[in-house]
Coordinates of C-alpha atoms in Angstrom, one line a residue:
M27 CA -53.5 -35.2 -8.9
V28 CA -51.2 -35.3 -11.9
A29 CA -47.7 -34.0 -11.4
S30 CA -46.9 -30.8 -13.3
Q31 CA -44.0 -30.8 -15.8
S32 CA -43.4 -27.1 -15.5
L33 CA -39.8 -26.0 -14.8
L34 CA -38.6 -24.4 -11.6
A35 CA -35.0 -23.8 -10.7
A36 CA -34.0 -26.0 -7.8
A37 CA -31.3 -24.1 -5.9
S38 CA -30.2 -23.2 -2.5
F39 CA -30.6 -19.5 -1.6
A40 CA -28.9 -17.8 1.3
I41 CA -29.4 -14.6 3.1
G42 CA -28.2 -13.0 6.3
A43 CA -24.8 -12.2 7.7
S44 CA -21.6 -13.2 6.0
A45 CA -20.2 -16.5 7.4
L46 CA -18.1 -16.0 10.5
P47 CA -15.9 -18.4 12.3
S48 CA -18.1 -20.8 14.3
P49 CA -17.6 -23.5 16.8
W50 CA -19.9 -25.7 14.7
G51 CA -17.6 -25.8 11.7
G52 CA -19.4 -23.1 9.6
W53 CA -22.8 -24.7 9.7
W54 CA -24.3 -21.5 11.0
S55 CA -22.9 -18.0 11.8
P56 CA -24.1 -16.3 15.0
R57 CA -24.9 -12.6 15.2
P58 CA -25.9 -10.6 18.3
N59 CA -29.6 -11.1 19.1
Q60 CA -31.7 -8.4 17.5
G61 CA -34.9 -9.0 19.6
G62 CA -38.2 -9.9 18.2
Y63 CA -41.5 -11.7 18.5
G64 CA -42.9 -12.9 21.8
G65 CA -40.6 -10.6 23.7
S66 CA -37.8 -13.0 23.0
A67 CA -35.0 -13.7 20.7
A68 CA -36.2 -13.0 17.2
A69 CA -36.0 -15.9 14.8
S70 CA -35.8 -13.4 11.9
G71 CA -33.0 -11.7 13.7
S72 CA -31.1 -14.9 14.6
G73 CA -28.3 -14.2 12.2
I74 CA -28.5 -17.7 10.7
N75 CA -27.8 -17.8 7.0
V76 CA -30.9 -19.7 5.9
Q77 CA -30.4 -22.2 3.2
L78 CA -33.3 -24.3 2.0
G79 CA -31.6 -26.7 -0.4
P80 CA -33.4 -28.2 -3.4
R81 CA -36.3 -30.1 -1.7
P82 CA -38.9 -27.3 -1.4
F83 CA -38.2 -26.3 -5.0
Y84 CA -38.6 -29.9 -6.1
L85 CA -41.9 -30.1 -4.3
V86 CA -43.2 -26.9 -5.9
N87 CA -42.1 -28.1 -9.4
N88 CA -44.0 -31.4 -8.7
M89 CA -47.3 -29.6 -7.9
D90 CA -50.3 -29.5 -10.3
N91 CA -50.7 -26.3 -12.1
G92 CA -52.9 -23.7 -10.3
T93 CA -53.0 -20.6 -8.2
L94 CA -51.1 -22.0 -5.2
K95 CA -48.3 -23.3 -7.4
D96 CA -48.1 -19.9 -9.1
K97 CA -47.8 -18.2 -5.8
L98 CA -45.1 -20.6 -4.5
E99 CA -43.1 -20.3 -7.7
S100 CA -43.2 -16.6 -7.4
C101 CA -41.2 -16.9 -4.2
S102 CA -38.4 -19.0 -5.6
N103 CA -35.8 -16.3 -5.4
G104 CA -36.5 -15.6 -1.7
P105 CA -35.2 -13.9 0.3
F106 CA -35.6 -16.6 3.0
K107 CA -35.4 -16.2 6.7
T108 CA -36.1 -18.1 9.9
S109 CA -39.7 -18.4 10.9
S110 CA -41.3 -19.7 14.1
F111 CA -44.2 -21.1 11.9
S112 CA -41.6 -23.8 11.1
I113 CA -40.9 -26.1 14.0
S114 CA -38.0 -28.6 13.9
H115 CA -39.5 -32.1 14.7
R116 CA -36.7 -34.2 16.4
G117 CA -34.1 -32.1 14.6
A118 CA -33.9 -33.0 10.9
P119 CA -34.6 -36.7 10.9
L120 CA -35.4 -37.0 7.2
M121 CA -31.6 -37.1 6.8
F122 CA -29.9 -36.7 10.2
P123 CA -30.1 -38.9 13.2
E124 CA -32.9 -37.6 15.3
H125 CA -32.2 -35.5 18.4
S126 CA -28.6 -35.1 17.5
K127 CA -26.6 -31.9 17.7
Q128 CA -26.0 -32.2 13.9
G129 CA -29.7 -32.5 13.2
Y130 CA -30.6 -29.5 15.4
I131 CA -28.0 -27.4 13.6
A132 CA -29.3 -28.6 10.2
A133 CA -32.9 -27.6 11.1
A134 CA -31.7 -24.2 12.2
R135 CA -29.9 -23.7 8.9
M136 CA -33.2 -24.6 7.2
G137 CA -35.0 -21.8 9.0
A138 CA -36.8 -23.5 11.8
G139 CA -37.6 -20.9 14.4
I140 CA -38.4 -23.4 17.2
I141 CA -36.3 -26.5 17.9
E142 CA -37.8 -29.5 19.7
C143 CA -36.3 -31.6 22.4
D144 CA -38.4 -34.7 23.3
V145 CA -37.4 -35.1 27.0
S146 CA -36.7 -38.3 28.8
F147 CA -34.7 -39.0 32.0
T148 CA -31.7 -41.1 32.8
S149 CA -31.0 -43.4 35.8
D150 CA -29.4 -40.4 37.6
R151 CA -32.5 -38.3 36.8
E152 CA -30.9 -36.1 34.3
L153 CA -32.9 -34.9 31.3
V154 CA -32.0 -35.9 27.8
C155 CA -33.4 -35.5 24.3
R156 CA -34.8 -38.7 22.9
H157 CA -38.1 -39.4 21.2
S158 CA -38.9 -42.3 23.5
N159 CA -38.0 -43.3 26.9
C160 CA -37.0 -46.7 25.5
D161 CA -35.8 -46.3 21.9
L162 CA -32.0 -46.4 22.4
Q163 CA -31.8 -49.9 20.7
Y164 CA -32.9 -48.4 17.4
T165 CA -31.8 -44.8 17.5
T166 CA -28.3 -45.2 19.0
N167 CA -25.4 -47.6 19.0
I168 CA -26.0 -48.8 22.6
L169 CA -26.0 -52.5 21.6
A170 CA -22.4 -52.1 20.2
N171 CA -21.2 -51.5 23.8
P172 CA -21.4 -54.7 25.7
E173 CA -21.2 -53.0 29.1
L174 CA -24.2 -50.7 28.3
A175 CA -26.1 -53.3 26.4
A176 CA -26.0 -55.4 29.6
K177 CA -27.9 -52.7 31.4
C178 CA -30.8 -52.7 28.9
S179 CA -34.3 -53.4 30.3
E180 CA -34.6 -56.3 27.8
P181 CA -31.4 -57.7 26.3
F182 CA -30.9 -58.4 22.6
V183 CA -32.7 -61.5 21.4
P184 CA -31.7 -62.7 17.9
Y185 CA -34.2 -63.4 15.1
N186 CA -35.6 -66.9 15.4
N187 CA -35.5 -68.4 11.9
V188 CA -37.8 -71.3 13.0
T189 CA -40.7 -69.4 14.5
G190 CA -40.1 -66.1 12.7
E191 CA -40.0 -64.2 15.9
P192 CA -38.2 -60.9 15.1
A193 CA -35.0 -59.7 16.8
S194 CA -35.7 -57.5 19.8
A195 CA -34.2 -55.5 22.6
K196 CA -35.4 -52.7 24.9
C197 CA -32.9 -50.1 26.0
C198 CA -34.2 -47.1 28.0
T199 CA -32.6 -43.8 28.9
S200 CA -33.5 -44.7 32.4
D201 CA -31.3 -47.7 32.2
I202 CA -28.1 -45.7 32.1
T203 CA -26.6 -42.5 33.5
L204 CA -26.2 -39.2 31.7
A205 CA -22.5 -39.8 31.3
E206 CA -23.2 -43.2 29.7
F207 CA -25.9 -41.6 27.5
K208 CA -23.4 -39.0 26.3
G209 CA -21.1 -41.7 25.2
L210 CA -23.6 -43.0 22.7
C211 CA -23.8 -42.0 19.0
A212 CA -27.2 -41.1 17.7
E213 CA -28.2 -43.1 14.6
M214 CA -31.0 -43.1 12.0
E215 CA -34.1 -44.7 13.4
A216 CA -33.8 -48.2 12.1
T217 CA -34.0 -51.8 13.2
T218 CA -33.1 -55.0 11.4
F219 CA -35.8 -57.4 12.6
N220 CA -34.1 -60.5 11.1
A221 CA -30.8 -59.8 12.8
L222 CA -29.0 -62.9 13.9
N223 CA -26.5 -61.0 16.0
V224 CA -26.1 -57.6 17.7
S225 CA -24.0 -56.2 14.9
D226 CA -26.8 -56.8 12.4
H227 CA -29.4 -55.3 14.8
F228 CA -27.7 -52.0 15.5
G229 CA -26.2 -51.8 12.0
R230 CA -26.2 -48.2 10.7
I231 CA -28.2 -49.1 7.6
G232 CA -30.7 -51.4 9.4
D233 CA -34.2 -50.9 8.0
T234 CA -33.9 -47.2 7.4
P235 CA -36.6 -46.4 4.8
D236 CA -35.2 -45.9 1.4
W237 CA -36.7 -42.4 1.2
R238 CA -34.5 -41.3 4.1
T239 CA -30.7 -41.4 4.1
N240 CA -27.8 -42.7 6.2
M241 CA -25.4 -40.2 4.6
Y242 CA -25.0 -38.3 7.8
A243 CA -25.1 -41.2 10.2
Y244 CA -21.7 -42.9 9.4
S245 CA -19.8 -40.5 11.7
C246 CA -20.9 -40.3 15.4
A247 CA -23.8 -37.9 15.7
E248 CA -23.8 -36.4 19.1
T249 CA -26.6 -37.1 21.6
M250 CA -27.8 -34.2 23.7
S251 CA -28.9 -33.5 27.2
L252 CA -31.8 -30.9 27.6
K253 CA -29.3 -28.5 29.2
E254 CA -27.0 -28.8 26.2
Q255 CA -29.9 -28.5 23.7
I256 CA -31.1 -25.3 25.4
A257 CA -27.6 -23.8 25.3
L258 CA -27.3 -24.7 21.6
V259 CA -30.7 -23.3 20.6
E260 CA -30.0 -20.1 22.7
S261 CA -26.7 -19.6 21.0
M262 CA -28.5 -19.6 17.7
G263 CA -31.1 -17.0 18.9
L264 CA -34.0 -19.5 18.4
N265 CA -36.9 -20.6 20.5
F266 CA -37.8 -23.9 22.2
T267 CA -40.3 -26.7 22.5
A268 CA -39.9 -29.5 24.9
E269 CA -42.1 -32.6 25.1
A270 CA -42.4 -34.5 28.3
K271 CA -42.3 -38.0 26.9
T272 CA -44.7 -40.5 28.4
P273 CA -42.4 -42.8 30.5
E274 CA -42.3 -46.5 29.6
V275 CA -41.1 -47.4 33.1
P276 CA -43.2 -47.5 36.2
M277 CA -43.7 -44.2 37.9
P278 CA -42.7 -43.1 40.5
F279 CA -39.3 -44.0 39.1
Q280 CA -36.9 -45.4 41.7
G281 CA -39.8 -45.1 44.2
D282 CA -40.0 -41.4 44.6
Y283 CA -39.5 -39.6 41.3
T284 CA -43.1 -38.8 40.2
Q285 CA -44.6 -37.7 36.9
E286 CA -45.1 -34.3 38.5
D287 CA -41.4 -34.2 39.5
F288 CA -40.5 -34.9 35.9
A289 CA -42.8 -32.2 34.5
Q290 CA -41.5 -29.7 37.0
Q291 CA -37.9 -30.5 36.3
I292 CA -38.3 -29.6 32.6
V293 CA -39.7 -26.2 33.7
D294 CA -36.8 -25.8 36.2
T295 CA -34.2 -26.5 33.5
F296 CA -35.5 -23.6 31.4
V297 CA -35.7 -21.3 34.4
D298 CA -32.2 -22.2 35.5
A299 CA -31.0 -21.4 31.9
G300 CA -32.7 -18.0 32.2
I301 CA -35.1 -18.6 29.3
D302 CA -38.2 -16.5 29.3
P303 CA -41.4 -18.6 29.3
S304 CA -42.7 -16.8 26.2
R305 CA -40.0 -18.5 24.2
V306 CA -41.0 -22.0 25.4
W307 CA -43.8 -24.3 24.2
L308 CA -44.0 -27.3 26.6
Q309 CA -45.8 -30.3 25.2
S310 CA -47.3 -33.6 26.4
F311 CA -49.7 -36.3 25.3
L312 CA -50.7 -36.7 28.9
P313 CA -53.4 -34.2 29.9
D314 CA -52.2 -34.4 33.5
D315 CA -48.9 -32.8 32.5
I316 CA -50.8 -30.0 30.7
F317 CA -53.0 -29.3 33.7
Y318 CA -50.0 -29.5 36.1
W319 CA -48.2 -26.8 34.1
L320 CA -51.3 -24.7 34.0
A321 CA -51.8 -25.0 37.8
Q322 CA -48.2 -24.8 39.0
D323 CA -46.5 -22.3 36.7
N324 CA -49.0 -20.3 34.6
A325 CA -46.2 -18.5 32.7
F326 CA -45.2 -21.8 31.1
G327 CA -48.7 -23.2 31.1
E328 CA -49.8 -20.3 28.9
Q329 CA -48.1 -22.0 25.9
A330 CA -48.5 -25.6 27.0
V331 CA -49.3 -27.8 24.0
Y332 CA -51.8 -30.7 24.4
L333 CA -50.6 -33.3 21.9
D334 CA -53.8 -35.1 21.0
E335 CA -53.5 -38.7 19.8
R336 CA -56.9 -39.9 21.1
A337 CA -58.2 -40.5 17.6
D338 CA -55.5 -43.2 17.2
L339 CA -56.2 -45.0 20.4
T340 CA -59.9 -46.1 20.2
A341 CA -62.5 -46.6 17.6
D342 CA -64.5 -43.6 18.8
G343 CA -61.4 -41.6 19.8
Y344 CA -61.8 -39.0 17.0
D345 CA -65.4 -38.2 18.0
V346 CA -64.5 -38.1 21.7
A347 CA -61.7 -35.7 21.0
V348 CA -63.8 -33.4 18.9
A349 CA -66.6 -33.3 21.6
S350 CA -64.0 -32.5 24.3
L351 CA -62.5 -29.4 22.8
P352 CA -64.8 -26.8 24.3
D353 CA -64.3 -28.4 27.8
L354 CA -60.5 -28.4 27.3
A355 CA -60.6 -24.7 26.5
A356 CA -62.8 -24.0 29.5
R357 CA -60.2 -25.7 31.7
G358 CA -57.5 -23.4 30.5
V359 CA -55.9 -25.3 27.6
K360 CA -55.0 -22.8 24.9
I361 CA -53.1 -24.9 22.3
I362 CA -54.2 -28.2 20.9
S363 CA -51.9 -30.2 18.7
P364 CA -53.4 -33.1 16.7
S365 CA -51.7 -35.0 13.9
I366 CA -52.1 -33.7 10.3
W367 CA -54.8 -36.2 9.3
Q368 CA -57.2 -35.1 12.1
L369 CA -57.4 -31.6 10.6
V370 CA -58.2 -32.4 7.0
T371 CA -60.7 -34.5 5.1
A372 CA -61.7 -35.1 1.5
D373 CA -64.6 -33.5 -0.3
N374 CA -65.1 -36.3 -2.7
A375 CA -67.7 -34.4 -4.7
T376 CA -65.2 -31.7 -5.6
G377 CA -62.0 -33.7 -5.3
T378 CA -60.6 -31.1 -2.8
I379 CA -59.1 -31.1 0.6
I380 CA -61.1 -29.3 3.3
P381 CA -60.9 -28.7 7.1
S382 CA -62.2 -31.5 9.2
S383 CA -64.8 -31.4 11.9
Y384 CA -61.9 -31.4 14.4
A385 CA -60.4 -28.3 12.9
I386 CA -63.8 -26.5 12.9
A387 CA -64.5 -27.4 16.5
A388 CA -61.0 -26.4 17.7
N389 CA -61.5 -23.0 16.0
E390 CA -65.0 -22.6 17.5
A391 CA -63.6 -23.3 20.9
G392 CA -60.9 -20.6 20.5
L393 CA -58.0 -23.0 20.6
E394 CA -54.8 -22.3 18.9
I395 CA -53.8 -25.3 16.6
I396 CA -50.3 -26.7 16.0
T397 CA -49.9 -29.8 13.9
W398 CA -47.4 -32.6 13.3
S399 CA -45.5 -33.9 11.3
F400 CA -44.9 -33.0 7.7
E401 CA -42.0 -34.8 5.9
R402 CA -42.4 -37.8 8.2
S403 CA -44.3 -39.9 5.7
G404 CA -42.8 -41.5 2.7
P405 CA -43.5 -40.5 -0.9
L406 CA -47.1 -39.4 -1.5
E407 CA -47.0 -41.5 -4.7
V408 CA -47.1 -44.6 -2.4
E409 CA -50.5 -45.2 -0.8
G410 CA -51.2 -41.5 -0.7
G411 CA -48.5 -40.8 1.9
G412 CA -49.8 -43.2 4.5
Y413 CA -50.8 -42.4 8.1
Y414 CA -50.4 -38.6 8.1
Y415 CA -52.7 -38.2 5.1
T416 CA -55.4 -40.6 6.3
G417 CA -58.7 -39.4 4.9
V418 CA -57.2 -37.6 1.9
N419 CA -55.1 -40.6 0.6
N420 CA -57.4 -40.8 -2.4
I421 CA -56.7 -37.2 -3.4
V422 CA -53.0 -36.8 -2.8
N423 CA -50.8 -38.9 -5.1
N424 CA -47.6 -36.9 -5.8
D425 CA -45.1 -35.2 -3.5
G426 CA -46.1 -31.7 -4.6
D427 CA -49.5 -32.3 -3.1
E428 CA -47.9 -31.9 0.3
F429 CA -48.0 -28.1 -0.3
Y430 CA -51.8 -28.3 -0.9
V431 CA -52.3 -30.0 2.5
I432 CA -50.0 -27.4 4.2
D433 CA -52.0 -24.7 2.6
V434 CA -55.4 -26.1 3.8
V435 CA -54.3 -26.6 7.4
T436 CA -52.8 -23.1 7.4
Q437 CA -55.3 -21.0 5.5
Q438 CA -58.5 -22.9 6.3
A439 CA -57.9 -24.8 9.5
N440 CA -55.9 -21.8 10.9
V441 CA -52.9 -23.8 12.1
T442 CA -50.3 -21.4 13.6
K443 CA -47.2 -23.6 13.5
I444 CA -46.2 -26.8 11.9
F445 CA -43.7 -29.5 13.0
A446 CA -41.7 -31.1 10.2
D447 CA -38.9 -33.6 9.8
W448 CA -37.4 -31.4 7.2
A449 CA -37.9 -27.8 8.2
A450 CA -36.9 -26.2 4.8
T451 CA -40.3 -27.2 3.3
I452 CA -42.3 -25.4 6.0
T453 CA -39.9 -22.5 6.0
Y454 CA -40.4 -22.0 2.3
Y455 CA -44.1 -21.9 2.6
A456 CA -44.0 -19.6 5.7
N457 CA -41.6 -17.1 3.9
C458 CA -43.7 -17.1 0.8
M459 CA -46.9 -16.5 2.7
G460 CA -45.4 -13.9 5.1
L461 CA -45.7 -16.1 8.2
E462 CA -43.2 -15.2 10.9

């Protein structure tokens, strides 16, 4: 598609309550909960002064001329509000260190109605927010601390300039205690594979893609426990999604902490915090976790999200996944969550994007669909956006095309919520289309 040259004002718009003193330095301003959807705290009544910044407007301006662009342009003056169609994926990792307090607040400011914590566990069996059980070496500064680095499952090994073997380390949340985890700084996801020393390896710049930024990573972004994340999200009047990360350490952990214990502990943490199950979307890539939640606590199982990556695992995984959808629905699964590319395909005869056989089958099985993750790929001008746009790479070729994909997965594939690394983009679309 050819990028349009039409002009659209790129500006931040704000609505909601006047700014009030806040413990978070004015990033958001709380108001009393006004109630709302799902029998829970209303995203639209959260009191957050939603500010979308220039990116959504840049993307609209970058679109090809047409009906969808006209519609999105017509919404450029807002008003904008929080929407649970917009899910914060890992916080706001397009620009902020993932699963950091600062990233969560940024996502809330951009109108995400649901904030994600990917849940892992520490050596003292406390739950923390981290995308992987063993990613501390490239998402935190753990290697800068010799005492903690010595506890890593696999110590730092420098780049071998003879064999070309890359620098490596493996540091897991389960290697350290909660107190030690809280002493870490969250950093942008990056690794310098040719590092000759630890300083190079954990360097803040590292191999951060040039379409992200380290602007907000030079100060110490705060890591979060699940309890802290729940308290923060609750204080903002928003809702929750928590993913039970597949452990990279042998289970049962320490001989007696089973996968079921881990899955139940996540539920217990929300129960202890007094959070109504209708406000929580538990997630997992492991079907056993989904079926456990369905069997053990139906109130939470009702909104359990089966993250489906089977199409990425084997050559016939996509077909297997499509064929399995009716059976999953029959077994009680209500929400399926594949990656974006599984839901769309190209109609090369017309040069358009259409729903995939997966999307059609999921709808026929009566499954709700949530998808992930927009704003995670690099520029669509480069290789058609890469992984998340597989199957339509030959059609998308400028950043504005992202909105065409969003529109197809929403209006034709019937997706009800979208994860994004930059919530403002999805919030803009949701507000313009009246999606709460």
